[in-house]
Short mmCIF file of C-alpha atoms in Angstrom, two decimals:
data_model
loop_
_atom_site.label_atom_id
_atom_site.label_comp_id
_atom_site.label_asym_id
_atom_site.label_seq_id
_atom_site.Cartn_x
_atom_site.Cartn_y
_atom_site.Cartn_z
CA MET A 1 11.77 29.13 180.94
CA GLN A 2 11.49 26.23 183.38
CA GLN A 3 14.43 24.53 181.64
CA ILE A 4 16.56 27.62 182.20
CA PHE A 5 15.76 27.66 185.89
CA ASN A 6 16.53 23.93 186.11
CA PHE A 7 19.88 24.47 184.39
CA ILE A 8 20.82 27.31 186.76
CA TYR A 9 19.75 25.26 189.78
CA LYS A 10 21.73 22.15 188.73
CA ASN A 11 24.85 24.17 187.88
CA SER A 12 24.60 26.85 190.56
CA ASN A 13 27.94 25.92 192.14
CA ARG A 14 29.82 26.11 188.84
CA LEU A 15 28.15 29.36 187.82
CA LEU A 16 28.93 30.91 191.19
CA PHE A 17 32.57 29.79 190.88
CA LEU A 18 32.86 31.37 187.39
CA LEU A 19 31.26 34.60 188.59
CA LEU A 20 33.62 34.89 191.54
CA LEU A 21 36.58 34.02 189.30
CA GLY A 22 35.61 36.78 186.86
CA ILE A 23 35.25 39.31 189.65
CA SER A 24 38.63 38.39 191.14
CA LEU A 25 40.39 38.64 187.76
CA THR A 26 38.81 42.03 187.11
CA LEU A 27 39.90 43.37 190.48
CA THR A 28 43.42 41.98 190.00
CA ILE A 29 43.80 43.61 186.57
CA GLN A 30 42.45 46.98 187.74
CA SER A 31 44.65 47.14 190.83
CA HIS A 32 47.93 45.89 189.29
CA SER A 33 49.49 47.88 186.41
CA TYR A 34 51.62 44.91 185.35
CA HIS A 35 48.63 42.63 184.82
CA ARG A 36 46.71 45.44 183.12
CA SER A 37 49.54 46.14 180.67
CA LYS A 38 49.78 42.46 179.78
CA ILE A 39 46.06 42.32 178.99
CA ILE A 40 46.23 45.50 176.86
CA ASN A 41 49.28 44.26 174.95
CA SER A 42 47.56 40.96 174.28
CA ALA A 43 44.49 42.81 172.97
CA ASN A 44 46.61 45.03 170.72
CA PHE A 45 48.46 42.02 169.38
CA PHE A 46 45.18 40.28 168.64
CA SER A 47 43.55 43.28 166.94
CA GLY A 48 46.74 44.10 165.04
CA GLY A 49 46.82 40.59 163.67
CA ILE A 50 43.22 40.94 162.51
CA TYR A 51 43.93 44.28 160.78
CA GLU A 52 46.98 42.84 159.08
CA ARG A 53 45.00 39.86 157.77
CA LEU A 54 42.20 42.13 156.58
CA ASN A 55 44.74 44.34 154.80
CA ASN A 56 46.34 41.29 153.17
CA LEU A 57 42.91 40.10 152.04
CA SER A 58 42.10 43.54 150.62
CA GLU A 59 45.41 43.66 148.73
CA TYR A 60 44.79 40.16 147.38
CA LEU A 61 41.33 41.14 146.12
CA ASN A 62 42.82 44.23 144.42
CA LEU A 63 45.54 42.27 142.62
CA LYS A 64 43.52 42.01 139.41
CA ILE A 65 43.01 45.78 139.26
CA GLU A 66 46.71 46.44 139.90
CA ASN A 67 47.72 43.82 137.32
CA ASP A 68 45.46 45.43 134.73
CA ALA A 69 47.01 48.85 135.44
CA LEU A 70 50.53 47.41 135.19
CA ALA A 71 49.65 45.72 131.91
CA GLN A 72 48.42 49.01 130.47
CA GLU A 73 51.53 50.84 131.63
CA ASN A 74 53.78 48.11 130.16
CA ALA A 75 51.92 48.40 126.87
CA LYS A 76 52.60 52.15 126.77
CA LEU A 77 56.28 51.65 127.58
CA ARG A 78 56.56 48.97 124.91
CA SER A 79 55.02 51.30 122.33
CA LEU A 80 57.59 53.97 123.25
CA LEU A 81 60.44 51.49 122.85
CA MET A 82 59.11 50.53 119.44
CA GLU A 83 58.94 54.23 118.51
CA VAL A 84 55.26 54.06 117.76
CA LYS A 85 53.70 57.49 117.66
CA ASP A 86 51.19 57.80 120.47
CA THR A 87 50.00 61.30 121.35
CA ALA A 88 48.31 60.05 124.53
CA SER A 89 51.43 58.39 125.95
CA ILE A 90 52.86 59.59 129.23
CA PRO A 91 56.40 61.00 128.90
CA LYS A 92 59.09 58.69 130.22
CA LEU A 93 60.15 59.83 133.67
CA GLU A 94 63.83 59.87 132.79
CA SER A 95 63.15 62.17 129.81
CA LEU A 96 61.41 64.93 131.78
CA LYS A 97 63.07 68.33 131.88
CA GLY A 98 65.69 68.48 134.62
CA ILE A 99 64.76 65.04 135.96
CA ASN A 100 66.70 61.79 135.84
CA PRO A 101 65.97 58.42 137.52
CA ALA A 102 68.17 59.33 140.50
CA ASP A 103 65.85 62.25 141.25
CA ILE A 104 62.71 60.10 141.50
CA ILE A 105 61.53 58.56 144.77
CA VAL A 106 59.08 55.67 144.38
CA SER A 107 56.49 55.65 147.13
CA LYS A 108 53.06 54.24 147.95
CA VAL A 109 49.81 55.90 149.02
CA ILE A 110 48.78 54.43 152.37
CA HIS A 111 45.94 56.85 153.08
CA ASN A 112 43.80 58.81 150.64
CA SER A 113 41.03 61.26 151.48
CA PHE A 114 38.88 62.45 148.60
CA ASP A 115 35.49 63.30 150.12
CA ASP A 116 36.50 66.56 151.88
CA HIS A 117 37.14 70.03 150.51
CA GLU A 118 40.77 69.90 151.68
CA ASN A 119 41.99 66.42 150.78
CA TYR A 120 45.38 64.98 151.68
CA LEU A 121 47.32 61.81 150.90
CA THR A 122 49.80 60.00 153.14
CA LEU A 123 52.84 58.30 151.58
CA ASN A 124 55.16 55.70 153.10
CA SER A 125 58.28 57.75 152.32
CA GLY A 126 59.76 60.60 154.33
CA GLU A 127 62.87 62.55 155.18
CA LEU A 128 65.06 59.44 155.45
CA GLN A 129 64.17 58.64 151.84
CA GLY A 130 64.94 62.19 150.69
CA VAL A 131 61.40 63.59 150.63
CA LYS A 132 61.02 67.33 151.29
CA SER A 133 58.15 69.79 151.33
CA ASP A 134 56.97 71.22 147.98
CA MET A 135 58.10 68.23 145.93
CA GLY A 136 55.75 67.24 143.12
CA VAL A 137 53.98 63.86 143.19
CA ILE A 138 52.86 62.10 140.00
CA ASN A 139 52.09 58.61 138.73
CA SER A 140 51.99 56.99 135.31
CA LEU A 141 48.76 58.81 134.41
CA GLY A 142 49.52 62.33 135.59
CA ILE A 143 49.93 64.67 138.54
CA VAL A 144 48.71 63.70 142.02
CA GLY A 145 49.64 66.57 144.34
CA ILE A 146 52.39 68.40 146.22
CA VAL A 147 54.26 67.26 149.36
CA ASP A 148 53.17 69.31 152.36
CA ASN A 149 54.76 67.90 155.55
CA THR A 150 57.28 65.14 156.23
CA SER A 151 58.39 62.93 159.10
CA ALA A 152 61.21 60.41 159.18
CA ASN A 153 59.43 57.77 157.10
CA TYR A 154 56.15 59.34 156.02
CA SER A 155 54.87 62.42 154.22
CA THR A 156 51.54 64.13 153.60
CA VAL A 157 50.56 65.44 150.20
CA VAL A 158 48.14 68.20 149.27
CA SER A 159 45.95 66.44 146.71
CA ILE A 160 44.92 68.21 143.52
CA LEU A 161 41.45 67.59 144.96
CA ASN A 162 42.02 70.35 147.51
CA ILE A 163 40.28 73.73 147.22
CA LYS A 164 43.52 75.44 148.31
CA SER A 165 45.58 73.78 145.57
CA GLN A 166 46.80 75.98 142.70
CA ILE A 167 49.06 74.58 140.00
CA ASN A 168 50.30 76.20 136.81
CA ALA A 169 48.88 74.32 133.81
CA LYS A 170 48.52 74.91 130.10
CA LEU A 171 46.87 73.77 126.90
CA LYS A 172 49.17 71.22 125.30
CA ASN A 173 48.39 72.35 121.75
CA SER A 174 48.68 76.12 122.17
CA ASN A 175 50.76 76.77 125.32
CA HIS A 176 48.14 79.18 126.69
CA PHE A 177 48.19 78.72 130.46
CA GLY A 178 46.07 79.24 133.55
CA SER A 179 45.72 78.11 137.16
CA LEU A 180 44.53 74.60 137.97
CA THR A 181 42.09 74.61 140.89
CA TRP A 182 39.32 72.44 142.33
CA ASP A 183 35.78 73.59 143.13
CA GLY A 184 35.22 70.85 145.72
CA LYS A 185 32.47 69.08 143.79
CA SER A 186 33.48 66.06 141.67
CA THR A 187 36.52 63.82 142.29
CA GLY A 188 36.87 63.30 138.54
CA PHE A 189 37.15 66.94 137.48
CA VAL A 190 39.31 69.98 138.21
CA GLN A 191 39.09 73.48 136.79
CA LEU A 192 41.57 75.46 134.70
CA ILE A 193 40.80 79.13 135.28
CA ASP A 194 42.10 82.43 133.86
CA VAL A 195 42.69 81.03 130.38
CA PRO A 196 42.73 83.92 127.84
CA ARG A 197 39.81 84.08 125.39
CA LEU A 198 42.37 84.33 122.59
CA ALA A 199 43.27 80.67 123.18
CA SER A 200 42.05 78.23 120.57
CA ILE A 201 40.51 75.37 122.54
CA ARG A 202 38.12 72.53 121.94
CA LYS A 203 36.63 69.65 123.87
CA GLY A 204 39.02 66.72 124.19
CA ASP A 205 42.24 68.79 124.10
CA THR A 206 44.90 67.72 126.60
CA ILE A 207 45.85 69.81 129.63
CA VAL A 208 49.41 69.47 130.96
CA THR A 209 51.64 71.14 133.55
CA GLY A 210 52.98 74.54 132.53
CA GLY A 211 56.50 75.82 132.20
CA GLN A 212 56.04 78.39 134.97
CA SER A 213 55.90 75.76 137.71
CA VAL A 214 59.00 75.23 139.87
CA ILE A 215 57.48 72.06 141.35
CA PHE A 216 56.42 69.98 138.35
CA PRO A 217 58.36 69.45 135.14
CA GLU A 218 56.66 70.82 132.05
CA ASN A 219 54.21 68.72 130.01
CA ILE A 220 53.12 66.23 132.68
CA ASN A 221 49.62 65.04 131.75
CA ILE A 222 46.68 66.22 133.83
CA GLY A 223 43.48 65.55 131.90
CA SER A 224 41.35 66.51 128.91
CA ILE A 225 38.92 69.37 128.29
CA TYR A 226 35.37 68.31 129.12
CA LYS A 227 33.49 71.62 129.12
CA ILE A 228 34.33 75.22 128.25
CA GLN A 229 32.70 78.16 130.04
CA LYS A 230 33.08 81.82 129.05
CA ASP A 231 33.14 84.67 131.52
CA ASN A 232 31.90 87.77 129.70
CA GLN A 233 33.07 90.07 132.49
CA THR A 234 36.68 88.92 132.78
CA HIS A 235 37.18 87.77 129.17
CA TYR A 236 38.68 84.52 130.38
CA TYR A 237 37.72 80.87 130.00
CA THR A 238 36.97 78.50 132.85
CA ILE A 239 37.63 74.96 131.64
CA GLN A 240 36.29 71.78 133.21
CA VAL A 241 39.14 69.26 133.02
CA LYS A 242 38.43 65.54 133.22
CA LEU A 243 41.34 63.96 135.07
CA PHE A 244 43.30 61.10 133.55
CA ASN A 245 43.88 59.85 137.11
CA ASP A 246 41.27 58.13 139.24
CA MET A 247 42.06 60.04 142.42
CA THR A 248 39.94 57.64 144.48
CA ASN A 249 42.17 54.68 143.57
CA LEU A 250 45.86 55.52 143.93
CA GLY A 251 48.68 53.05 144.52
CA HIS A 252 52.36 53.66 143.79
CA VAL A 253 53.47 57.21 142.98
CA TYR A 254 56.66 59.05 142.02
CA ILE A 255 58.02 61.92 144.12
CA ILE A 256 60.10 64.29 142.01
CA LYS A 257 63.23 66.05 143.25
CA SER A 258 63.59 69.35 141.41
CA LYS A 259 67.22 70.42 141.20
CA ASP A 260 66.29 73.73 139.56
CA ARG A 261 63.65 74.76 142.11
CA GLU A 262 65.89 76.30 144.77
CA GLU A 263 68.03 78.05 142.15
CA ILE A 264 64.97 79.61 140.50
CA ILE A 265 63.44 80.68 143.83
CA ASN A 266 66.69 82.25 145.02
CA LEU A 267 67.10 84.07 141.71
CA GLU A 268 63.56 85.46 141.87
CA LYS A 269 64.06 86.55 145.50
CA ALA A 270 67.28 88.37 144.53
CA GLU A 271 65.42 90.07 141.69
CA LYS A 272 62.68 91.31 144.05
CA ASN A 273 65.22 92.63 146.56
CA GLU A 274 67.03 94.73 143.98
#
């Protein structure tokens, strides 16, 4: 303690000068908007540089995971080119009903919420890239969600992990269909409800998008049957579906333009008005 007092005593003039200098700078910044704006801009520049470096570091650390995923996708594409029968393969995007490569917008997930009951994604594509509300979003493993709102260069997507989400889906082997929902519990599972008890189902069967959807093409993979529950009152099944996608780890996605959607909707509206 004595050494501290000695230090302060020996350097009292310098410490007093620094204190007065700090007070004068503070008063100058607070009373002059120009100086204040310069300080704020410098702080934003500094923090922005830190965030950018942290993001670059994070992307670098995730390179191995992304490379592994790309390798798996390339292996599937190679097997398709070699005409090897693979029942688990994802359909080629250009072969989907009503969809060609010109109707696919490649985008990237820049924000992903998955721990709420109403989860949304943010993509780095918007109106200038041709994105509109109610477009389907998928990736190489299956469906991701539906575009909700758009701005010039960004869009938000209602995730399939959203309790308000309802998507037409079916059993791949039998074509019996139901509504795909989420109970808000596990990020790895969704529920296929209102499946008729007449349907022949078993654990491990694949669930895909149904033909009644005007948003998603038919037969896009969703997941596999994990558990089957019977409702004795409604005579329907409730199926626990294990997702093919890891919804907590999404990167690049495909936004699908549906040419048939508006035509189908207008036709159905005309039918109701008659």
